[in-house]
Short mmCIF file of C-alpha atoms in Angstrom, two decimals:
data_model
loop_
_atom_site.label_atom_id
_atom_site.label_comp_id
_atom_site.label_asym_id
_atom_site.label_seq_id
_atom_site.Cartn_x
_atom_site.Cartn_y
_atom_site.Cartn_z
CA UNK H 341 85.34 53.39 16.11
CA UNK H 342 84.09 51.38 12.99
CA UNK H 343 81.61 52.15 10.37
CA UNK H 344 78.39 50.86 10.88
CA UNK H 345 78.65 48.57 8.21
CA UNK H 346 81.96 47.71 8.57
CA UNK H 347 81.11 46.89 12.32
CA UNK H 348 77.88 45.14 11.03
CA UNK H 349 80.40 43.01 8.25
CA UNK H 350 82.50 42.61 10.72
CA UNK H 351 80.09 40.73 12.55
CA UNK H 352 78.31 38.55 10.19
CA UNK H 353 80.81 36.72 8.60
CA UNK H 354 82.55 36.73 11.82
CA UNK H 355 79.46 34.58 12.84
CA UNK H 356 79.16 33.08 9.69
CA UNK H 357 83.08 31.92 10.37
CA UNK H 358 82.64 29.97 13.86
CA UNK H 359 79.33 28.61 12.22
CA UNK H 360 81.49 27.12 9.70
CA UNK H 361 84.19 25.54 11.73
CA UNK H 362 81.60 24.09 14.07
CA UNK H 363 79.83 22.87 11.20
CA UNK H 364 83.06 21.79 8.90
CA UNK H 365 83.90 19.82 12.48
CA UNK H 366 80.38 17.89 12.63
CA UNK H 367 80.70 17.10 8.66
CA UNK H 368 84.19 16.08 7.85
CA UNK H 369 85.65 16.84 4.09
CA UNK H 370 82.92 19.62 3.38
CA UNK H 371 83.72 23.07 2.75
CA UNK H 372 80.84 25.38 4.27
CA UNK H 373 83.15 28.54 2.96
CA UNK H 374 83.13 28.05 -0.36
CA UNK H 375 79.20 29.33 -0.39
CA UNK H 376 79.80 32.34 1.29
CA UNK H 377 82.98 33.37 -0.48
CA UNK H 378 80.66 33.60 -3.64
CA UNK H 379 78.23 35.52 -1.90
CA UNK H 380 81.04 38.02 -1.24
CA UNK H 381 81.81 37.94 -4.47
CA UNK H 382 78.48 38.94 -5.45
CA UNK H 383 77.81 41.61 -2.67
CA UNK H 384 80.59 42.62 -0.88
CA UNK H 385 84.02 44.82 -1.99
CA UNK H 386 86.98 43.08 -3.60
CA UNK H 387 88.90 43.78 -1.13
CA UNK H 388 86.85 42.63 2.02
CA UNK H 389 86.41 39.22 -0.60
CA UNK H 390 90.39 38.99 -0.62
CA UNK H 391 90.38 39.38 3.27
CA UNK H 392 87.67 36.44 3.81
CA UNK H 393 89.39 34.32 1.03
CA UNK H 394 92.44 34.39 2.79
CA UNK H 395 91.17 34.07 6.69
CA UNK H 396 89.25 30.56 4.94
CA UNK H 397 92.05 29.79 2.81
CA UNK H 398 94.28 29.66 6.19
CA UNK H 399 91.25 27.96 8.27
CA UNK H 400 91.28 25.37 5.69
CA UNK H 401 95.18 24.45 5.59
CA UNK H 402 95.54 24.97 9.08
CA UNK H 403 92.29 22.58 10.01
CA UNK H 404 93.29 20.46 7.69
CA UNK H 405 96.06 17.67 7.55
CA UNK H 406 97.36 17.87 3.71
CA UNK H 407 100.42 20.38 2.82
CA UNK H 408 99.71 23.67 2.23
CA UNK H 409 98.11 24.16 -1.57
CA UNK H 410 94.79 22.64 -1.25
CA UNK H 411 93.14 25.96 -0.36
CA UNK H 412 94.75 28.07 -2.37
CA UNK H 413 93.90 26.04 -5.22
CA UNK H 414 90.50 25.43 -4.28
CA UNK H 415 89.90 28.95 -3.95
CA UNK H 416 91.38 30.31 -7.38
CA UNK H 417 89.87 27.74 -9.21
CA UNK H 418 86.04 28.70 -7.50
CA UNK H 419 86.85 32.20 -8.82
CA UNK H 420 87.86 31.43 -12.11
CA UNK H 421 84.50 29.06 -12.50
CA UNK H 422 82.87 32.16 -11.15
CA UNK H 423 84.32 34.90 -13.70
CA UNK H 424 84.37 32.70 -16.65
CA UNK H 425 80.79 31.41 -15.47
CA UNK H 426 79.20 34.96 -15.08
CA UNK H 427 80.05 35.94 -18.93
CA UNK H 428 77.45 32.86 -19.66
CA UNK H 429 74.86 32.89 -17.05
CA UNK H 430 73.11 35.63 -14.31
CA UNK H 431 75.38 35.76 -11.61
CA UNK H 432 72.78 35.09 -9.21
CA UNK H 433 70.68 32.70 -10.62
CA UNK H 434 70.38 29.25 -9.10
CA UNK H 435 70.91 27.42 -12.04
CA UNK H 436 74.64 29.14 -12.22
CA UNK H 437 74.94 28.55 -8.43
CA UNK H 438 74.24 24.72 -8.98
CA UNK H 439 76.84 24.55 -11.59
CA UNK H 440 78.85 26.05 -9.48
CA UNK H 441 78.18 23.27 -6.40
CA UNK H 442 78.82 20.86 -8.98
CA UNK H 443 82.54 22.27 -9.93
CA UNK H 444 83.36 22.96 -6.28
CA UNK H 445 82.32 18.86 -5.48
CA UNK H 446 84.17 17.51 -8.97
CA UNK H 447 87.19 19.46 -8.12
CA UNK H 448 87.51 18.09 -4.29
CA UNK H 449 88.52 14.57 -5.47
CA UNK H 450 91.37 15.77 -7.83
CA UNK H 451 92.93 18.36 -6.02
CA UNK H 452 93.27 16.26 -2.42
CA UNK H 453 94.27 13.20 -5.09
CA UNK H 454 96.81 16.11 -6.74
CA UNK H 455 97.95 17.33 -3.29
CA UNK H 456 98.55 14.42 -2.00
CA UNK H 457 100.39 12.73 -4.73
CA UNK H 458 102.73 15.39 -5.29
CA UNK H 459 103.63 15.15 -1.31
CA UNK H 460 104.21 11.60 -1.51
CA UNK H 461 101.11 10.60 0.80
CA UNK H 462 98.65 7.79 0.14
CA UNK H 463 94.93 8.85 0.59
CA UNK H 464 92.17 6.77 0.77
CA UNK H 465 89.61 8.01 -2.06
CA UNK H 466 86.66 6.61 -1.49
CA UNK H 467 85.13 8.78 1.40
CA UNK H 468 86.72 12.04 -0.50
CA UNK H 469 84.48 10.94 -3.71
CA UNK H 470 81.42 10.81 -1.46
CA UNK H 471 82.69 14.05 0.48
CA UNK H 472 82.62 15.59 -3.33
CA UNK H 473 79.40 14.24 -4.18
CA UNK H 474 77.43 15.91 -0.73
CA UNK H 475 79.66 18.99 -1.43
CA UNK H 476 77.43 19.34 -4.92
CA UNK H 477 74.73 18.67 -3.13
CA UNK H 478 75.16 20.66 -0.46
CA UNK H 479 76.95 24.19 -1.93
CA UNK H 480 73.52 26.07 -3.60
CA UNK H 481 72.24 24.93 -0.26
CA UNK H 482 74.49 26.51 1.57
CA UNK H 483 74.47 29.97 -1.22
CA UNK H 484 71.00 30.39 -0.43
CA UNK H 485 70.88 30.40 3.22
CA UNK H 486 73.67 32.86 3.23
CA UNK H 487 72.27 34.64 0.75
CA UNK H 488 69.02 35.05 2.07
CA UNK H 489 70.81 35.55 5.84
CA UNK H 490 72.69 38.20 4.29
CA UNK H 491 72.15 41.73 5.84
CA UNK H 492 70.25 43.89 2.98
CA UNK H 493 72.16 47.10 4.60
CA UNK H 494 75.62 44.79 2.92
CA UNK H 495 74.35 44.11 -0.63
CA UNK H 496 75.78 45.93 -3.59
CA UNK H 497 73.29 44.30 -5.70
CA UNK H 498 69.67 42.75 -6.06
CA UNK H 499 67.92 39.71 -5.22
CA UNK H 500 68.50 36.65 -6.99
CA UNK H 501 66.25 36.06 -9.86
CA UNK J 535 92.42 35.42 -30.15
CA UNK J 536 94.29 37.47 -28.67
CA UNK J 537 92.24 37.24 -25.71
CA UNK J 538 92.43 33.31 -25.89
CA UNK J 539 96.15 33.83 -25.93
CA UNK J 540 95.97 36.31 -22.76
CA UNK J 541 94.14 33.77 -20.91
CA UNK J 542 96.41 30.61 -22.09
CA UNK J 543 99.31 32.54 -20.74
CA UNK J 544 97.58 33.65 -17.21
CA UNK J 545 97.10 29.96 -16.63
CA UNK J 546 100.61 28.79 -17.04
CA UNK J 547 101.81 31.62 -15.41
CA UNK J 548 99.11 30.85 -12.34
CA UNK J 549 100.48 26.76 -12.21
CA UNK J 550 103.81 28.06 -12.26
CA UNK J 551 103.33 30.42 -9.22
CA UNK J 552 100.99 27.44 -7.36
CA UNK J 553 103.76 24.67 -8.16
CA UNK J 554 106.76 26.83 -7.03
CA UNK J 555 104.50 28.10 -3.81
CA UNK J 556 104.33 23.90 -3.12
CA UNK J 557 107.21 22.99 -3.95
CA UNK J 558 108.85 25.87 -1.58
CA UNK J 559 106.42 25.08 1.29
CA UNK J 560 107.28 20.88 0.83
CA UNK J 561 111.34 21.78 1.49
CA UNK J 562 110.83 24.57 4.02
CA UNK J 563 107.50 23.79 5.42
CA UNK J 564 106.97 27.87 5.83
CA UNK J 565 103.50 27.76 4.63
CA UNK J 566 102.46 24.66 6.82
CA UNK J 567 103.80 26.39 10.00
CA UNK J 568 101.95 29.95 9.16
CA UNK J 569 98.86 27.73 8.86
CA UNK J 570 98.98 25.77 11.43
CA UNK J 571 99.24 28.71 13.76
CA UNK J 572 96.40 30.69 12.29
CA UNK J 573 93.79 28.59 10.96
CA UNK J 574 95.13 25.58 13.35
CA UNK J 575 94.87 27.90 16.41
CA UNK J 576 91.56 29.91 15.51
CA UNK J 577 89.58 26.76 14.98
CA UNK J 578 90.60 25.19 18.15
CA UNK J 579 89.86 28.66 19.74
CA UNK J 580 86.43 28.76 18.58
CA UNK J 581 85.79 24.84 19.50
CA UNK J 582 87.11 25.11 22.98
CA UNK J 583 84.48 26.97 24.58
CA UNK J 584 81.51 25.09 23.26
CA UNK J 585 83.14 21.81 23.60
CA UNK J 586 83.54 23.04 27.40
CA UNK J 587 80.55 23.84 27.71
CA UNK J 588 78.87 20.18 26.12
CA UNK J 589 81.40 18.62 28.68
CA UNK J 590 80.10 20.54 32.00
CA UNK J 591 76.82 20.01 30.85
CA UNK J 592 77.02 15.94 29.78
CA UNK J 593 79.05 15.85 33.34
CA UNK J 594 76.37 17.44 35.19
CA UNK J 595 73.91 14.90 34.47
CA UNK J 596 76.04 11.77 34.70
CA UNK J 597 77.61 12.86 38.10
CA UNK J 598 74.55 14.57 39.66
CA UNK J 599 71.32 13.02 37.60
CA UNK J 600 71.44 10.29 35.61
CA UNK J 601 72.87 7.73 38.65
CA UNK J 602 71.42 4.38 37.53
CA UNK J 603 73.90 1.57 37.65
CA UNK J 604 76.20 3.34 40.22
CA UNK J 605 75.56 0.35 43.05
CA UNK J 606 76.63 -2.25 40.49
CA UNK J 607 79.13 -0.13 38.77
CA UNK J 608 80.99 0.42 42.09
CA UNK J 609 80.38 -3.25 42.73
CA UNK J 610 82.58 -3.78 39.85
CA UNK J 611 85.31 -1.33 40.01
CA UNK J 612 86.02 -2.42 43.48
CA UNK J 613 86.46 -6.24 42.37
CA UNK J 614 88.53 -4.52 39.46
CA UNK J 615 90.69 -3.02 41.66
CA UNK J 616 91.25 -5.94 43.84
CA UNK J 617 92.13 -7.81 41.02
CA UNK J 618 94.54 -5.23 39.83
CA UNK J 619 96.52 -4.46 42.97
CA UNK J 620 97.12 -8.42 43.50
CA UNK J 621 98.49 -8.51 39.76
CA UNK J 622 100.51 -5.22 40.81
CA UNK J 623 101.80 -7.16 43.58
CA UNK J 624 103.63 -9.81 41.60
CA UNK J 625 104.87 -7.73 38.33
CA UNK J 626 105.99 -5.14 41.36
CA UNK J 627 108.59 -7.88 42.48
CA UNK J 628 109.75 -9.09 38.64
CA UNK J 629 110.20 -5.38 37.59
CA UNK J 630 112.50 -4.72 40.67
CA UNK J 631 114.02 -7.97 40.44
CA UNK J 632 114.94 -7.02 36.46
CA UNK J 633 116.18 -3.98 37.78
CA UNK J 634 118.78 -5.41 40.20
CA UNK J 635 119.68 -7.64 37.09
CA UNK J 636 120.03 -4.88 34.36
CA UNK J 637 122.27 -2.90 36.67
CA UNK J 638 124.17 -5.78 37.62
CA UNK J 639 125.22 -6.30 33.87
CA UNK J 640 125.61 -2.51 33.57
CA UNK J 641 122.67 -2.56 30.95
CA UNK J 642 122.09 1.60 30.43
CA UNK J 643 119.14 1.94 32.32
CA UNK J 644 116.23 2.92 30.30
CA UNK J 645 114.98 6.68 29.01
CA UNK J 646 111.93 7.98 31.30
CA UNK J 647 109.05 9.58 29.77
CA UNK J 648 106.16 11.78 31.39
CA UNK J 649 102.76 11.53 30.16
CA UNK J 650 100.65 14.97 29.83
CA UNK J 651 97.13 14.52 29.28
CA UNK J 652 95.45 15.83 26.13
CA UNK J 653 91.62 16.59 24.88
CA UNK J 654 90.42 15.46 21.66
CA UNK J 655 88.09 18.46 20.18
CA UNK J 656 87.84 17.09 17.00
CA UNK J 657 88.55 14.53 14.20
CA UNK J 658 89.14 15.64 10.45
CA UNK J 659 88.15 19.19 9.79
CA UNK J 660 87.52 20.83 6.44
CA UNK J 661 87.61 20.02 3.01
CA UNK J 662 91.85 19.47 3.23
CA UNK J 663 91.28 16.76 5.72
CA UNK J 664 91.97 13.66 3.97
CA UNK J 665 94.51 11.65 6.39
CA UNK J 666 93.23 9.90 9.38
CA UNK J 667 93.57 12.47 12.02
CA UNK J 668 92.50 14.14 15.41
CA UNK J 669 92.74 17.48 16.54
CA UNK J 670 93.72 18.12 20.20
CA UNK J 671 94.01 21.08 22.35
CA UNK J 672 97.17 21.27 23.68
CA UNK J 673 100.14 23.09 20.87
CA UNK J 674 103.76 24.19 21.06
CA UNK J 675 103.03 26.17 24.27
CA UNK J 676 102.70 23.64 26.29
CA UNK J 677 105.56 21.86 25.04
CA UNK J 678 103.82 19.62 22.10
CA UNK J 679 106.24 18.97 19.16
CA UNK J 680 106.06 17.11 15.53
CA UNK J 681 106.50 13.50 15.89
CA UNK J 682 105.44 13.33 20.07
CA UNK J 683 103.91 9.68 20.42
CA UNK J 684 99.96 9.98 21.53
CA UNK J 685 98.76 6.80 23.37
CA UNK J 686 95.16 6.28 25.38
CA UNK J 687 95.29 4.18 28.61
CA UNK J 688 94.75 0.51 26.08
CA UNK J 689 97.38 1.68 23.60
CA UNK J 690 99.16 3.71 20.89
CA UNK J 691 96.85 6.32 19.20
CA UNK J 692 99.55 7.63 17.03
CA UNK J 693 102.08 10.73 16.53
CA UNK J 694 101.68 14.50 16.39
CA UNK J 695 101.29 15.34 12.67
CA UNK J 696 101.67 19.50 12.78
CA UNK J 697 101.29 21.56 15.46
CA UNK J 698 100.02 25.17 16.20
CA UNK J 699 100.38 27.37 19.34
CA UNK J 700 97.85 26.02 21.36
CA UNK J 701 96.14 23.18 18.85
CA UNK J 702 97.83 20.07 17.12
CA UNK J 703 96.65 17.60 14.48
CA UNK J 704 97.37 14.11 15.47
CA UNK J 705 98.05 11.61 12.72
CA UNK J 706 96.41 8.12 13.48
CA UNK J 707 98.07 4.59 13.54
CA UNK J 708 94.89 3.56 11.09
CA UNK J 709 96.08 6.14 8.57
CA UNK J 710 97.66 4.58 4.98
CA UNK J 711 100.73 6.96 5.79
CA UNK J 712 101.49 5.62 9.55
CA UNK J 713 104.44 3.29 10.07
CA UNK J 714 105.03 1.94 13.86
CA UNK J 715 107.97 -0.55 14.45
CA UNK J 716 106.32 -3.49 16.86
CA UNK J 717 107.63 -6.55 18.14
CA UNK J 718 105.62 -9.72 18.99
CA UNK J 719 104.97 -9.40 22.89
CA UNK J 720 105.03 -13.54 23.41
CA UNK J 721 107.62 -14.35 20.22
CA UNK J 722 109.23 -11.43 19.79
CA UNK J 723 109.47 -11.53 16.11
CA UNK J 724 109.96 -7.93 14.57
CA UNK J 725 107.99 -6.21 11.86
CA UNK J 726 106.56 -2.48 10.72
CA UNK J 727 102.58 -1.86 11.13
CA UNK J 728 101.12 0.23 8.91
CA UNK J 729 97.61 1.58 8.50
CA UNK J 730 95.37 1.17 5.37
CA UNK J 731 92.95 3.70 6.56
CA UNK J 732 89.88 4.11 9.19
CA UNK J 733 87.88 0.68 9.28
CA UNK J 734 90.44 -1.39 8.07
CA UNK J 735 92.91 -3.91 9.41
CA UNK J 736 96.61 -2.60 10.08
CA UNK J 737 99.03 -4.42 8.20
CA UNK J 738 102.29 -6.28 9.88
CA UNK J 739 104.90 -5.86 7.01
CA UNK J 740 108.26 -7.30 6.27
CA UNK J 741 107.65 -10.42 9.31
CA UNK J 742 110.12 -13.16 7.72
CA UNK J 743 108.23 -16.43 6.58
CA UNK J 744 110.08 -18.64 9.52
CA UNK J 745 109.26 -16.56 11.96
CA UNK J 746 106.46 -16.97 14.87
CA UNK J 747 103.42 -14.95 14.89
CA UNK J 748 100.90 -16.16 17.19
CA UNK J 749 96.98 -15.41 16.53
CA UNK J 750 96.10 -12.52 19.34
CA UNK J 751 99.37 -12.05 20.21
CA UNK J 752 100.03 -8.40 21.48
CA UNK J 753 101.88 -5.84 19.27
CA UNK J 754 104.31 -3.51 21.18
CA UNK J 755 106.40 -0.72 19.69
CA UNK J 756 109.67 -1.99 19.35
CA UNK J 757 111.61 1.86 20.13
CA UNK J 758 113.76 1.17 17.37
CA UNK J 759 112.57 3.70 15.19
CA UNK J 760 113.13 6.45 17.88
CA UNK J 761 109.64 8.07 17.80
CA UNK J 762 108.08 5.57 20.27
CA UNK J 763 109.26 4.24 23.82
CA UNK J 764 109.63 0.56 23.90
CA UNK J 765 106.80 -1.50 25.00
CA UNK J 766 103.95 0.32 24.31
CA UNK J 767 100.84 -1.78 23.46
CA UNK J 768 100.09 -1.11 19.75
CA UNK J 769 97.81 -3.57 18.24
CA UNK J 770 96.60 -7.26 18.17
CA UNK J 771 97.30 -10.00 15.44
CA UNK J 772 93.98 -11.14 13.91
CA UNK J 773 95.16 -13.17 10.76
CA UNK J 774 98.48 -15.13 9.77
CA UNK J 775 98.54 -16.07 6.15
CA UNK J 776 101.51 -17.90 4.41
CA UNK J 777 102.41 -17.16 1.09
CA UNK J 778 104.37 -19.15 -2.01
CA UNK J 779 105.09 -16.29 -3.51
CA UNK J 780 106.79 -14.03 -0.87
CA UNK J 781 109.52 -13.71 1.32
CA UNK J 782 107.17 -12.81 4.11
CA UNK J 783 104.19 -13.24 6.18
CA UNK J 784 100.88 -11.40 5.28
CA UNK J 785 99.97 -10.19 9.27
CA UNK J 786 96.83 -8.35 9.51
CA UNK J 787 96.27 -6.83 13.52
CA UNK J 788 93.70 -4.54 15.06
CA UNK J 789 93.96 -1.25 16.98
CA UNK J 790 93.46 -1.61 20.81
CA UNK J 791 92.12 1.74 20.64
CA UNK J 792 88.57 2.51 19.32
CA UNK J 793 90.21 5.80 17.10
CA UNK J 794 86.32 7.25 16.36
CA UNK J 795 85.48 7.58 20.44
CA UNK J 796 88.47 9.09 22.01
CA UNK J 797 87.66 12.12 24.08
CA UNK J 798 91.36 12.20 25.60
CA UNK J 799 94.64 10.75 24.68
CA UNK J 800 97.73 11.08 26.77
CA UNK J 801 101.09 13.03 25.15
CA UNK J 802 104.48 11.15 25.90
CA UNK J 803 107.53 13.55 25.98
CA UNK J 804 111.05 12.36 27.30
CA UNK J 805 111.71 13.76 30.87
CA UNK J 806 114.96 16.54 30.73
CA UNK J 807 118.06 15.01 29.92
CA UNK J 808 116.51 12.28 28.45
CA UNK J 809 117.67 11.92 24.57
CA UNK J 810 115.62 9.66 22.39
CA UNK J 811 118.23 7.48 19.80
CA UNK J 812 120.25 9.68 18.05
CA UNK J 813 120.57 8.00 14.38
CA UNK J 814 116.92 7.79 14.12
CA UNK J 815 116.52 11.60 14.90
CA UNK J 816 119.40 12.26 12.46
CA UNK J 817 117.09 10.24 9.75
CA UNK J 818 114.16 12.49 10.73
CA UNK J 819 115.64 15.77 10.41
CA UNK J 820 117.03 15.06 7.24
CA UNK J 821 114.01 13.61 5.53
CA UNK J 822 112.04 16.90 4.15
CA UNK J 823 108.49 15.92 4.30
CA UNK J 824 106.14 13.43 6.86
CA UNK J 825 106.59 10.58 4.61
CA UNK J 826 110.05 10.91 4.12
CA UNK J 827 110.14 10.97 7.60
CA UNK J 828 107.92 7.84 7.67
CA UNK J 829 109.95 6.13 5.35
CA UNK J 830 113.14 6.75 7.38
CA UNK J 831 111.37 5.07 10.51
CA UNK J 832 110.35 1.97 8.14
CA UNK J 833 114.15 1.72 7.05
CA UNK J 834 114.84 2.13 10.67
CA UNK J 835 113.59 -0.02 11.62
CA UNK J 836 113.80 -3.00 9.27
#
C-alpha cells in the first residue's frame, strides 16, 4: 500500500491532470501545466517534479499536432527562468510568479514559430500571439489557485509572501 | 567567470542535445509515435467519459423533453425523403447503365471503400496545437492509420494527421499545410486546394489561365494523389480572378463542411484487397515528414 502522502500526491495532481486536459480542451493554445509544474518545483521532491514534467511534457506532444520538441523545450526553458529567476527574487512572491507568466506567454510564439519552421510547416501566427498574450495573463492566475489548492500536509515550504 | 563560462557551455551543450533529439524524431518519427500513444491516448481517455456523459444528457432532453418543432420537422424530412428517393431513382439507372459501359470497355472497375464512423471529442488541445486539427476517438486499434481520408456526410473534412491507440489527431482541409487534388465537377479542369488556415478561403492552385472554372462549381477530389477516393465533394468555387502576371488562375473555394461544429466525421479505409495507387504510396513512404508527404501529393498530382 502507498504512503499517505504519496497516496494523497498521487491524487491531487492526478486531479489537477484531468482538470487540465478538460480545461486545455475548452481553451485551445494555453498551457494550464506550466502553473503547477512551478508549484512542484516549489513544494514537492525533485524527483516527483521530474515525474509530472514528463507525464505533461508527453500530454502536451501527444495532444498536440506539432513534432515532438515543443514540450520539451517549453519545459527546460520554464526551469531555467525559474533557477536563474530565484537567485534575484523570493521564489514565491507574486511579483516573480508574474514574470514568470510573462516568459512562459513570450516564449509560446517563438518556440511553435521555431518548431514549426524547422519541420517545414506553415503556421498561422496570429491566434498563437493572442494564445501567448492570455497565457501571461492567465499563468500567476493559475499559480495561485494551485497554490492555495495545494494540500498543506504536501508543502516543503511556507506560504507565499 | 568561470561560472559564466560553466553556464555558456551548459547551453550549447543543452541546444545540441534538443536539436539532435528533433532532428532524430523528424527522420524516425520515434518520439511522435511514443507521444501520441501516451499523452494522445490519456487525454482522449480522460475526455471520453465526460463527453459521454454531456451526450446522454443533451440526448435526453432533445429526444424525451425539449419536442417543439417535431410535427413540422417530420413534415419536412418526409418531403425530404420523397424528394430524395425520386432523385435516387434516376442516378440508380445512369450508375448501372455506366456500369454495363465501363465493363464493356474493360475499364478496371473501381477500388471500394467502407466508411467507419468516428466522434469528434475535441479540436486543438494544448499549448503545441498550432495546425488546424480535430481529435477523434477512434486510434490504431480499430484500424485508423496516418493519411486515412475523414469526410462528414456534405464533404471532405480532411486526413488523419498522427494516431495513438485508441485517439487520432485529424489534420483539417482549412489548415495552411493541407493539399487535396480536386477536379471541377461541371468542367473538369484540374488543380490542388490548399488551406490558408481556419476562417479563410481555400485556395485552388496551379488551374491554367485557359481553363474553365465556373463560379459555385463543386470541387471533388480528383484520387490522383492516392490519399483520397475519387469524387468526393471537397469544396465550392467562390471567386475567379485573372491575372497579367501569372500563368494561372487565382481560385478561391469554400469548405462544404462547417470544420468548428462537427460532432462526427466518417473514416474511409479501402475494403481488403483493395490497393490504393501504388506510385503515390511509394512518394509517401519515402517523404520523411507530413509536409514532405504533402508536397509529394501536390507534385502528384500536378
Amino acid at each position: 500500500m502507498l504512503p499517505t502522502n504519496s497516496a494523497l500526491s498521487l491524487l491531487w495532481w492526478g486531479v489537477y491532470t484531468i482538470l487540465g486536459i478538460w480545461a486545455q480542451r475548452t481553451a485551445p493554445g494555453i498551457d494550464f501545466f506550466a502553473p503547477g509544474f512551478i508549484v512542484s518545483l516549489q513544494e514537492q521532491s525533485p524527483q516527483r517534479t521530474v515525474l509530472l514534467a514528463v507525464l505533461w511534457i508527453l500530454l502536451a506532444e501527444g495532444a498536440g499536432n506539432l513534432p515532438f520538441g515543443y514540450g520539451l523545450a517549453q519545459f527546460g526553458l520554464l526551469t531555467a527562468a525559474y533557477f536563474m529567476g530565484r537567485s534575484l527574487f523570493e521564489a514565491r512572491s507574486y511579483l516573480f510568479m508574474a514574470l514568470l507568466g510573462l516568459w512562459t506567454g513570450a516564449i509560446h510564439p517563438i518556440l511553435i514559430y521555431s518548431v514549426s519552421s524547422l519541420a517545414n510547416l506553415q503556421v498561422d501566427m496570429r491566434p498563437v500571439l493572442v494564445q501567448g498574450a492570455v497565457q501571461m495573463a492567465i499563468f500567476p492566475v493559475i499559480w495561485f489557485l494551485t497554490d492555495h489548492f495545494f494540500p498543506e500536509r504536501l508543502r516543503q515550504d511556507v506560504r507565499p509572501l | 567567470m568561470r561560472g559564466k563560462k560553466k553556464i555558456a557551455i551548459l547551453v550549447v551543450a543543452s541546444l545540441f542535445v534538443y536539436l539532435s533529439l528533433f532532428t532524430w524524431n523528424l527522420r524516425t518519427g520515434h518520439l511522435d509515435a511514443l507521444s501520441s500513444h501516451t499523452g494522445l491516448d490519456i487525454s482522449g481517455i480522460v475526455l471520453k467519459p465526460g463527453i459521454w456523459v454531456t451526450e446522454q444528457v443533451t440526448g435526453f432532453w432533445y429526444r424525451y423533453i425539449y419536442l417543439v418543432g417535431l410535427k413540422q420537422e417530420n413534415d419536412r424530412l418526409k418531403a425530404e425523403d420523397a424528394e430524395l428517393r425520386r432523385t435516387n431513382m434516376l442516378l440508380g439507372s445512369q450508375a448501372r447503365s455506366a456500369a454495363r459501359l465501363e465493363s464493356l470497355l474493360d475499364f478496371r472497375p473501381p477500388e471500394k471503400w467502407a466508411f467507419s464512423g468516428a466522434r469528434v471529442i475535441g479540436h486543438r488541445m494544448g499549448p503545441a496545437a498550432a495546425l488546424n486539427t480535430l481529435v477523434v476517438d477512434k486510434g490504431k486499434a480499430l484500424g485508423v492509420t496516418d493519411d486515412m481520408p475523414v469526410a462528414s456526410l456534405k464533404g471532405v473534412v480532411g486526413r488523419i494527421l498522427r494516431s495513438g491507440a485508441a485517439t487520432s489527431t485529424v489534420l483539417l482541409l482549412t489548415d495552411s499545410n493541407s493539399r487535396i487534388a480536386v477536379i471541377g465537377a461541371n468542367n473538369r479542369s484540374p488543380g490542388m486546394l490548399s488551406g490558408q488556415g481556419y476562417g479563410k478561403p481555400l485556395n485552388l492552385r496551379y488551374v491554367n489561365q485557359n481553363a474553365t472554372v465556373d463560379p459555385g462549381e463543386l470541387l471533388l477530389s480528383s484520387g490522383l494523389s492516392g490519399i483520397y477516393p475519387k469524387g468526393l465533394p471537397v469544396a465550392r468555387v467562390t471567386k475567379i480572378q485573372r491575372s497579367d502576371i501569372s500563368l494561372f488562375l487565382t481560385v478561391q473555394a469554400e469548405p462544404l463542411v462547417d470544420m468548428a461544429g462537427l460532432e462526427e466525421v466518417l473514416l474511409l479505409s479501402l475494403e481488403p484487397g483493395e490497393q490504393a495507387a501504388p506510385a503515390a504510396n511509394a512518394a509517401d513512404s519515402e517523404a520523411g515528414t507530413e509536409t514532405a508527404k504533402e508536397d509529394a501529393n501536390g507534385a502528384a498530382d500536378q
